[in-house]
């Protein structure tokens, strides 16, 4: 067995970002920017008001004063008059500051009578004004390569003249469940059978990180012919092949042998963790192959610890993860394990962030994952935690 950190290093060392493609912004959410983008303009492009009110000379407003209104400037319009001593320009949010003015008085601090405005407050230089280029300058890098394209980032790209993004291509995933005992969700369960939950679950996990689940191959049976046919199909066109089941050391765990016969080089086959010890990782050229244990919680944890980081690196993320953060426990928690263990948990947000370990009946207890939005990392041995103790937590 190898340690989790070593296994992850091996996975990421065999993983490279995919080639790039241009996408219109409306199709790019969830992808990762493959180039740094600079602003093509100063922003704001002119010194502007951030309030509805009056553009004034602060020297005129060292005390309450009455000023003559010489002009009104709305957003999208340009001032035509210079503000001189004893004068003011009525101005709207976003409008350019007229020459001569160096501050804005909010509308609420004034009284207008005809063309005279009474300023009731003392005004300081620069109040309620955003100077040209304060947010960003033309030529300044505003979004570095490796940034995930969230709605905020897409808005920023549009503001600097981009209607497209250069991104790494989305990895194509093939998912195959194995086992004579499996039937699909729509089928009735016979004696000794269980439904295939791993296939749909792993597909959903892959698509949650914007990968493309190109094929869901269904179920391969525990014999060389079925496994060879389905695995060959999965290796034909996908970047990543994910198998669930058949990777342990039992008589019918034939996946490692079949993978080797198809030219897949295994880099490790056992990882010191719980759940998910009998995990296989291999490559064929640039293709990645992951063999996950058949128990669904093991498959789920294996995906989050190893496959999601690999997919993120393929997509160009600067930090592929997984990233554990310290979070206090919401309640006492005790466990005893022979290996480092990753416990499904739930984040609680009350007066502060807390994490609560969920009750589970083992690696086959898929219902125990219900509501889990985190994994808590627990060291081997007998461990007892009190409420408030801080534990390494992976947000899902």
Tab-separated table of C-alpha atoms in Angstrom:
chain	number	residue	atom	x	y	z
A	1	UNK	CA	0.000	0.000	0.000
A	2	UNK	CA	1.099	3.559	-0.666
A	3	UNK	CA	0.044	6.707	1.163
A	4	UNK	CA	-2.707	8.966	-0.194
A	5	UNK	CA	-0.297	11.846	-0.772
A	6	UNK	CA	2.072	9.604	-2.733
A	7	UNK	CA	-0.787	8.185	-4.797
A	8	UNK	CA	-2.026	11.676	-5.619
A	9	UNK	CA	1.473	12.768	-6.652
A	10	UNK	CA	1.665	9.796	-9.015
A	11	UNK	CA	-1.740	10.576	-10.528
A	12	UNK	CA	-0.964	14.250	-11.100
A	13	UNK	CA	2.528	13.506	-12.455
A	14	UNK	CA	0.870	11.522	-15.262
A	15	UNK	CA	-1.762	14.186	-15.918
A	16	UNK	CA	-1.371	17.147	-18.255
A	17	UNK	CA	-3.671	20.005	-19.277
A	18	UNK	CA	-5.611	19.269	-22.445
A	19	UNK	CA	-5.277	21.318	-25.651
A	20	UNK	CA	-7.135	24.612	-25.767
A	21	UNK	CA	-10.227	25.798	-27.598
A	22	UNK	CA	-12.108	29.070	-27.935
A	23	UNK	CA	-15.605	29.218	-26.463
A	24	UNK	CA	-18.113	32.024	-26.522
A	25	UNK	CA	-18.604	33.292	-22.979
A	26	UNK	CA	-22.142	31.969	-22.816
A	27	UNK	CA	-20.763	28.427	-23.171
A	28	UNK	CA	-17.683	28.858	-20.968
A	29	UNK	CA	-19.067	28.860	-17.407
A	30	UNK	CA	-17.340	26.192	-15.321
A	31	UNK	CA	-14.322	25.942	-17.601
A	32	UNK	CA	-10.817	27.273	-16.870
A	33	UNK	CA	-9.050	30.159	-18.570
A	34	UNK	CA	-5.965	28.981	-20.462
A	35	UNK	CA	-4.417	32.429	-20.964
A	36	UNK	CA	-4.051	35.576	-18.922
A	37	UNK	CA	-6.351	38.396	-20.017
A	38	UNK	CA	-5.472	42.080	-19.802
A	39	UNK	CA	-7.874	44.996	-19.784
A	40	UNK	CA	-8.154	46.872	-23.056
A	41	UNK	CA	-9.277	50.081	-21.322
A	42	UNK	CA	-8.938	52.026	-18.106
A	43	UNK	CA	-11.825	51.245	-15.787
A	44	UNK	CA	-13.620	53.377	-15.115
A	45	UNK	CA	-12.709	55.003	-18.450
A	46	UNK	CA	-13.341	58.428	-16.937
A	47	UNK	CA	-13.603	59.909	-13.451
A	48	UNK	CA	-17.221	59.367	-12.442
A	49	UNK	CA	-19.780	59.930	-9.730
A	50	UNK	CA	-20.816	57.014	-7.532
A	51	UNK	CA	-23.910	58.814	-6.204
A	52	UNK	CA	-26.848	60.824	-7.464
A	53	UNK	CA	-26.205	64.365	-6.270
A	54	UNK	CA	-24.195	67.472	-7.172
A	55	UNK	CA	-20.656	67.819	-8.448
A	56	UNK	CA	-19.025	70.662	-6.507
A	57	UNK	CA	-15.733	72.306	-5.598
A	58	UNK	CA	-14.839	71.138	-2.092
A	59	UNK	CA	-13.282	74.577	-1.436
A	60	UNK	CA	-16.773	76.067	-1.703
A	61	UNK	CA	-18.209	73.595	0.810
A	62	UNK	CA	-16.095	74.020	3.951
A	63	UNK	CA	-19.406	74.866	5.610
A	64	UNK	CA	-23.080	74.758	4.556
A	65	UNK	CA	-23.504	76.849	1.430
A	66	UNK	CA	-25.869	77.685	-1.445
A	67	UNK	CA	-24.600	77.073	-5.000
A	68	UNK	CA	-25.927	77.848	-8.469
A	69	UNK	CA	-26.797	74.766	-10.553
A	70	UNK	CA	-25.393	75.281	-14.069
A	71	UNK	CA	-26.052	71.924	-15.736
A	72	UNK	CA	-27.501	68.419	-15.322
A	73	UNK	CA	-25.512	65.383	-16.461
A	74	UNK	CA	-27.035	61.918	-16.673
A	75	UNK	CA	-25.141	58.630	-17.095
A	76	UNK	CA	-24.140	58.272	-20.726
A	77	UNK	CA	-23.887	62.045	-21.217
A	78	UNK	CA	-20.782	64.271	-21.156
A	79	UNK	CA	-20.545	67.555	-19.165
A	80	UNK	CA	-20.300	70.691	-21.298
A	81	UNK	CA	-19.633	73.282	-18.603
A	82	UNK	CA	-16.797	73.875	-16.149
A	83	UNK	CA	-17.825	74.163	-12.493
A	84	UNK	CA	-16.561	77.496	-11.185
A	85	UNK	CA	-16.635	79.135	-7.730
A	86	UNK	CA	-20.126	79.108	-6.243
A	87	UNK	CA	-21.419	76.654	-8.863
A	88	UNK	CA	-22.564	73.022	-8.984
A	89	UNK	CA	-23.619	70.468	-11.617
A	90	UNK	CA	-26.473	68.105	-10.917
A	91	UNK	CA	-25.088	64.633	-11.635
A	92	UNK	CA	-26.340	61.039	-11.736
A	93	UNK	CA	-24.567	57.848	-10.678
A	94	UNK	CA	-22.039	56.800	-13.310
A	95	UNK	CA	-21.874	60.157	-15.074
A	96	UNK	CA	-18.502	61.843	-15.768
A	97	UNK	CA	-17.324	64.470	-13.282
A	98	UNK	CA	-17.237	67.918	-14.944
A	99	UNK	CA	-14.059	69.956	-15.037
A	100	UNK	CA	-13.594	72.155	-11.975
A	101	UNK	CA	-15.424	69.777	-9.589
A	102	UNK	CA	-13.522	67.567	-7.165
A	103	UNK	CA	-16.313	66.041	-5.053
A	104	UNK	CA	-19.954	64.951	-5.145
A	105	UNK	CA	-22.591	65.807	-2.551
A	106	UNK	CA	-25.288	63.092	-2.253
A	107	UNK	CA	-28.803	64.237	-3.124
A	108	UNK	CA	-29.915	63.451	0.441
A	109	UNK	CA	-27.584	66.144	1.832
A	110	UNK	CA	-29.056	68.932	-0.315
A	111	UNK	CA	-32.160	71.059	-0.886
A	112	UNK	CA	-32.990	72.341	-4.376
A	113	UNK	CA	-34.934	75.541	-4.973
A	114	UNK	CA	-35.102	76.587	-8.619
A	115	UNK	CA	-31.533	76.739	-9.905
A	116	UNK	CA	-30.021	77.025	-6.416
A	117	UNK	CA	-28.972	74.049	-4.328
A	118	UNK	CA	-28.381	74.272	-0.594
A	119	UNK	CA	-25.544	72.002	0.585
A	120	UNK	CA	-26.130	71.131	4.246
A	121	UNK	CA	-22.871	69.308	4.980
A	122	UNK	CA	-19.136	69.868	4.873
A	123	UNK	CA	-17.640	68.315	1.714
A	124	UNK	CA	-14.147	66.849	1.434
A	125	UNK	CA	-12.069	66.489	-1.712
A	126	UNK	CA	-12.699	63.227	-3.593
A	127	UNK	CA	-15.914	62.273	-1.814
A	128	UNK	CA	-18.203	59.971	-3.855
A	129	UNK	CA	-15.885	60.107	-6.860
A	130	UNK	CA	-14.246	57.093	-8.535
A	131	UNK	CA	-11.106	58.167	-10.366
A	132	UNK	CA	-10.309	57.021	-13.894
A	133	UNK	CA	-8.437	53.699	-13.902
A	134	UNK	CA	-9.066	53.112	-10.183
A	135	UNK	CA	-10.393	49.582	-10.810
A	136	UNK	CA	-7.926	48.623	-13.552
A	137	UNK	CA	-5.606	50.137	-16.139
A	138	UNK	CA	-5.348	49.367	-19.842
A	139	UNK	CA	-2.783	46.597	-20.297
A	140	UNK	CA	-3.099	45.347	-16.713
A	141	UNK	CA	-3.658	41.594	-16.274
A	142	UNK	CA	-7.082	41.294	-14.676
A	143	UNK	CA	-7.752	37.543	-14.984
A	144	UNK	CA	-4.728	35.208	-14.778
A	145	UNK	CA	-4.516	31.864	-16.550
A	146	UNK	CA	-5.851	29.009	-14.429
A	147	UNK	CA	-8.865	30.979	-13.208
A	148	UNK	CA	-12.180	29.137	-13.144
A	149	UNK	CA	-14.827	30.877	-15.224
A	150	UNK	CA	-17.527	31.763	-12.728
A	151	UNK	CA	-20.326	34.204	-13.464
A	152	UNK	CA	-18.248	37.015	-11.913
A	153	UNK	CA	-15.216	36.242	-14.069
A	154	UNK	CA	-17.351	36.057	-17.212
A	155	UNK	CA	-18.775	39.477	-16.391
A	156	UNK	CA	-15.269	40.872	-15.948
A	157	UNK	CA	-14.083	39.391	-19.250
A	158	UNK	CA	-17.010	41.014	-21.024
A	159	UNK	CA	-16.135	44.349	-19.423
A	160	UNK	CA	-12.628	44.229	-20.939
A	161	UNK	CA	-13.851	43.498	-24.438
A	162	UNK	CA	-13.897	39.700	-24.517
A	163	UNK	CA	-16.887	37.796	-25.883
A	164	UNK	CA	-14.941	34.524	-25.894
A	165	UNK	CA	-12.544	32.650	-23.635
A	166	UNK	CA	-9.562	30.464	-24.473
A	167	UNK	CA	-10.002	27.395	-22.272
A	168	UNK	CA	-8.625	23.894	-21.901
A	169	UNK	CA	-10.880	21.334	-23.489
A	170	UNK	CA	-13.178	19.359	-21.203
A	171	UNK	CA	-11.958	15.812	-20.559
A	172	UNK	CA	-14.099	13.032	-21.997
A	173	UNK	CA	-14.924	10.333	-19.482
A	174	UNK	CA	-15.943	6.708	-19.918
A	175	UNK	CA	-17.536	4.983	-16.948
A	176	UNK	CA	-17.921	1.230	-16.594
A	177	UNK	CA	-19.365	-0.723	-13.689
A	178	UNK	CA	-18.365	-4.365	-13.311
A	179	UNK	CA	-19.929	-7.323	-11.560
A	180	UNK	CA	-22.204	-10.321	-12.162
A	181	UNK	CA	-24.421	-9.133	-9.305
A	182	UNK	CA	-25.327	-5.787	-10.882
A	183	UNK	CA	-28.532	-4.766	-12.633
A	184	UNK	CA	-29.508	-1.304	-13.870
A	185	UNK	CA	-31.756	1.026	-11.891
A	186	UNK	CA	-34.870	0.321	-13.990
A	187	UNK	CA	-34.548	-3.467	-13.575
A	188	UNK	CA	-36.048	-5.644	-10.860
A	189	UNK	CA	-33.608	-7.065	-8.352
A	190	UNK	CA	-33.341	-10.846	-8.293
A	191	UNK	CA	-31.700	-13.155	-5.747
A	192	UNK	CA	-28.131	-12.100	-5.033
A	193	UNK	CA	-28.406	-8.950	-7.161
A	194	UNK	CA	-28.001	-5.223	-6.450
A	195	UNK	CA	-28.602	-2.177	-8.608
A	196	UNK	CA	-25.807	-0.284	-10.335
A	197	UNK	CA	-25.495	2.924	-8.320
A	198	UNK	CA	-21.816	3.580	-9.071
A	199	UNK	CA	-22.316	4.326	-12.767
A	200	UNK	CA	-24.864	7.152	-12.354
A	201	UNK	CA	-23.111	8.484	-9.233
A	202	UNK	CA	-19.683	8.688	-10.873
A	203	UNK	CA	-21.175	10.254	-13.992
A	204	UNK	CA	-22.783	12.956	-11.855
A	205	UNK	CA	-19.491	13.561	-10.036
A	206	UNK	CA	-17.641	13.908	-13.356
A	207	UNK	CA	-20.202	16.299	-14.790
A	208	UNK	CA	-20.129	18.394	-11.607
A	209	UNK	CA	-16.592	19.441	-12.555
A	210	UNK	CA	-17.583	20.208	-16.170
A	211	UNK	CA	-16.115	17.012	-17.614
A	212	UNK	CA	-17.976	15.353	-20.470
A	213	UNK	CA	-19.303	11.886	-19.704
A	214	UNK	CA	-19.007	10.730	-23.296
A	215	UNK	CA	-20.062	7.155	-22.699
A	216	UNK	CA	-21.746	5.380	-19.831
A	217	UNK	CA	-20.829	1.827	-20.817
A	218	UNK	CA	-23.209	0.162	-18.408
A	219	UNK	CA	-22.172	-3.113	-16.785
A	220	UNK	CA	-19.410	-5.572	-17.685
A	221	UNK	CA	-19.693	-9.093	-16.340
A	222	UNK	CA	-16.984	-10.874	-14.377
A	223	UNK	CA	-15.387	-12.685	-17.299
A	224	UNK	CA	-12.514	-11.874	-19.634
A	225	UNK	CA	-14.637	-11.583	-22.769
A	226	UNK	CA	-17.125	-9.072	-21.355
A	227	UNK	CA	-14.467	-7.005	-19.596
A	228	UNK	CA	-12.167	-6.958	-22.626
A	229	UNK	CA	-14.953	-5.863	-24.959
A	230	UNK	CA	-16.240	-3.040	-22.725
A	231	UNK	CA	-12.841	-1.778	-21.556
A	232	UNK	CA	-11.562	-1.742	-25.166
A	233	UNK	CA	-14.577	0.343	-26.147
A	234	UNK	CA	-13.930	2.718	-23.269
A	235	UNK	CA	-10.285	3.170	-24.232
A	236	UNK	CA	-11.074	3.979	-27.859
A	237	UNK	CA	-11.899	7.666	-27.527
A	238	UNK	CA	-11.924	8.840	-23.917
A	239	UNK	CA	-9.305	10.782	-21.997
A	240	UNK	CA	-10.216	9.028	-18.738
A	241	UNK	CA	-11.622	5.550	-18.124
A	242	UNK	CA	-13.253	4.958	-14.735
A	243	UNK	CA	-14.101	1.429	-13.653
A	244	UNK	CA	-16.046	0.565	-10.521
A	245	UNK	CA	-15.567	-2.926	-9.130
A	246	UNK	CA	-13.402	-5.901	-9.990
A	247	UNK	CA	-10.103	-4.397	-8.782
A	248	UNK	CA	-9.647	-6.236	-5.477
A	249	UNK	CA	-7.871	-9.568	-4.980
A	250	UNK	CA	-10.797	-11.970	-5.283
A	251	UNK	CA	-11.149	-14.853	-7.719
A	252	UNK	CA	-13.433	-12.827	-10.006
A	253	UNK	CA	-11.576	-9.509	-9.740
A	254	UNK	CA	-10.242	-9.658	-13.271
A	255	UNK	CA	-9.945	-5.946	-14.114
A	256	UNK	CA	-6.168	-5.566	-13.440
A	257	UNK	CA	-5.379	-8.559	-15.630
A	258	UNK	CA	-7.592	-7.340	-18.496
A	259	UNK	CA	-6.195	-3.812	-18.300
A	260	UNK	CA	-2.644	-5.148	-18.560
A	261	UNK	CA	-3.590	-7.233	-21.611
A	262	UNK	CA	-4.904	-4.060	-23.282
A	263	UNK	CA	-1.682	-2.123	-22.777
A	264	UNK	CA	-2.526	-0.250	-19.588
A	265	UNK	CA	0.441	0.255	-17.249
A	266	UNK	CA	-0.558	0.107	-13.583
A	267	UNK	CA	1.255	2.626	-11.358
A	268	UNK	CA	-0.335	1.554	-8.085
A	269	UNK	CA	-3.028	-0.867	-6.956
A	270	UNK	CA	-3.479	-0.332	-3.237
A	271	UNK	CA	-3.716	2.906	-1.252
A	272	UNK	CA	-3.526	3.222	2.517
A	273	UNK	CA	-6.932	4.742	3.120
A	274	UNK	CA	-10.411	3.818	4.253
A	275	UNK	CA	-12.725	3.412	2.459
A	276	UNK	CA	-11.117	2.502	-0.850
A	277	UNK	CA	-7.894	0.560	-0.253
A	278	UNK	CA	-8.013	-1.610	-3.431
A	279	UNK	CA	-7.732	1.307	-5.841
A	280	UNK	CA	-5.892	1.041	-9.151
A	281	UNK	CA	-4.388	3.800	-11.263
A	282	UNK	CA	-2.844	3.221	-14.662
A	283	UNK	CA	-2.102	4.895	-17.972
A	284	UNK	CA	-2.075	4.005	-21.645
A	285	UNK	CA	-0.202	6.770	-23.384
A	286	UNK	CA	-1.852	9.969	-22.186
A	287	UNK	CA	-5.059	8.176	-21.169
A	288	UNK	CA	-5.773	7.814	-17.470
A	289	UNK	CA	-7.405	4.695	-16.049
A	290	UNK	CA	-8.883	4.525	-12.557
A	291	UNK	CA	-10.105	1.280	-11.031
A	292	UNK	CA	-12.307	2.053	-8.042
A	293	UNK	CA	-13.653	-0.439	-5.496
A	294	UNK	CA	-17.208	-1.620	-6.077
A	295	UNK	CA	-18.610	-0.372	-2.781
A	296	UNK	CA	-20.210	2.991	-3.581
A	297	UNK	CA	-18.805	5.021	-0.680
A	298	UNK	CA	-15.318	3.817	-1.627
A	299	UNK	CA	-15.933	4.856	-5.238
A	300	UNK	CA	-17.253	8.227	-4.128
A	301	UNK	CA	-14.254	8.942	-1.883
A	302	UNK	CA	-11.771	7.706	-4.484
A	303	UNK	CA	-13.251	10.034	-7.061
A	304	UNK	CA	-12.984	13.070	-4.779
A	305	UNK	CA	-9.426	12.337	-3.640
A	306	UNK	CA	-7.873	11.348	-6.969
A	307	UNK	CA	-10.102	11.648	-10.036
A	308	UNK	CA	-11.491	15.136	-9.455
A	309	UNK	CA	-7.966	16.605	-8.995
A	310	UNK	CA	-6.849	14.855	-12.195
A	311	UNK	CA	-9.817	16.229	-14.135
A	312	UNK	CA	-9.164	19.709	-12.756
A	313	UNK	CA	-5.520	19.554	-13.843
A	314	UNK	CA	-6.577	18.397	-17.319
A	315	UNK	CA	-8.909	21.408	-17.479
A	316	UNK	CA	-6.126	23.818	-16.531
A	317	UNK	CA	-6.860	24.631	-12.883
A	318	UNK	CA	-3.868	26.307	-11.249
A	319	UNK	CA	-4.636	24.382	-8.035
A	320	UNK	CA	-6.207	20.980	-8.766
A	321	UNK	CA	-6.692	20.031	-5.093
A	322	UNK	CA	-7.946	18.349	-3.049
A	323	UNK	CA	-7.734	21.147	-0.488
A	324	UNK	CA	-8.428	20.342	3.149
A	325	UNK	CA	-9.216	23.223	5.498
A	326	UNK	CA	-9.408	23.219	9.316
A	327	UNK	CA	-13.001	23.254	10.574
A	328	UNK	CA	-14.236	22.795	14.191
A	329	UNK	CA	-16.457	19.807	14.905
A	330	UNK	CA	-20.087	20.441	15.761
A	331	UNK	CA	-20.237	17.451	18.124
A	332	UNK	CA	-17.990	14.891	19.767
A	333	UNK	CA	-16.792	12.119	17.503
A	334	UNK	CA	-14.900	8.885	18.107
A	335	UNK	CA	-13.501	6.367	15.631
A	336	UNK	CA	-11.057	3.461	15.466
A	337	UNK	CA	-9.423	2.494	12.173
A	338	UNK	CA	-6.281	0.787	10.941
A	339	UNK	CA	-5.779	3.283	8.108
A	340	UNK	CA	-6.268	7.010	7.505
A	341	UNK	CA	-10.007	7.398	7.081
A	342	UNK	CA	-12.217	9.839	5.214
A	343	UNK	CA	-15.541	10.244	6.952
A	344	UNK	CA	-18.605	11.698	5.193
A	345	UNK	CA	-19.682	14.839	7.028
A	346	UNK	CA	-22.057	17.758	6.860
A	347	UNK	CA	-21.197	21.450	7.094
A	348	UNK	CA	-23.337	23.424	9.545
A	349	UNK	CA	-23.563	27.204	9.275
A	350	UNK	CA	-24.948	28.847	12.398
A	351	UNK	CA	-23.005	31.496	14.307
A	352	UNK	CA	-19.840	29.949	12.850
A	353	UNK	CA	-18.817	27.197	10.451
A	354	UNK	CA	-18.903	23.696	11.959
A	355	UNK	CA	-18.650	20.182	10.539
A	356	UNK	CA	-20.571	17.148	11.811
A	357	UNK	CA	-19.459	13.592	11.035
A	358	UNK	CA	-22.328	11.493	9.697
A	359	UNK	CA	-23.285	8.050	10.939
A	360	UNK	CA	-22.311	5.376	8.435
A	361	UNK	CA	-22.597	1.612	8.272
A	362	UNK	CA	-19.546	1.150	6.094
A	363	UNK	CA	-18.386	1.507	2.525
A	364	UNK	CA	-21.568	-0.023	1.098
A	365	UNK	CA	-23.839	2.447	2.922
A	366	UNK	CA	-24.717	4.836	0.117
A	367	UNK	CA	-27.520	6.321	2.211
A	368	UNK	CA	-24.868	7.417	4.695
A	369	UNK	CA	-23.629	9.882	2.040
A	370	UNK	CA	-27.009	11.578	1.892
A	371	UNK	CA	-26.556	15.207	2.880
A	372	UNK	CA	-22.776	14.866	3.052
A	373	UNK	CA	-21.081	17.941	1.636
A	374	UNK	CA	-17.639	17.323	3.142
A	375	UNK	CA	-15.121	14.630	4.021
A	376	UNK	CA	-13.293	14.710	7.352
A	377	UNK	CA	-9.770	13.288	7.408
A	378	UNK	CA	-9.101	11.105	10.449
A	379	UNK	CA	-5.711	9.535	11.312
A	380	UNK	CA	-5.356	5.793	11.984
A	381	UNK	CA	-5.824	4.352	15.444
A	382	UNK	CA	-8.352	5.086	18.172
A	383	UNK	CA	-9.276	8.765	17.969
A	384	UNK	CA	-11.654	10.727	20.182
A	385	UNK	CA	-12.652	14.287	19.384
A	386	UNK	CA	-14.609	16.765	21.469
A	387	UNK	CA	-16.992	19.341	20.054
A	388	UNK	CA	-14.931	22.282	18.862
A	389	UNK	CA	-11.837	20.251	18.013
A	390	UNK	CA	-10.514	21.239	14.603
A	391	UNK	CA	-10.321	18.571	11.888
A	392	UNK	CA	-9.001	18.653	8.282
A	393	UNK	CA	-12.078	18.981	6.069
A	394	UNK	CA	-12.526	18.635	2.320
A	395	UNK	CA	-15.479	20.683	1.098
A	396	UNK	CA	-17.360	18.806	-1.613
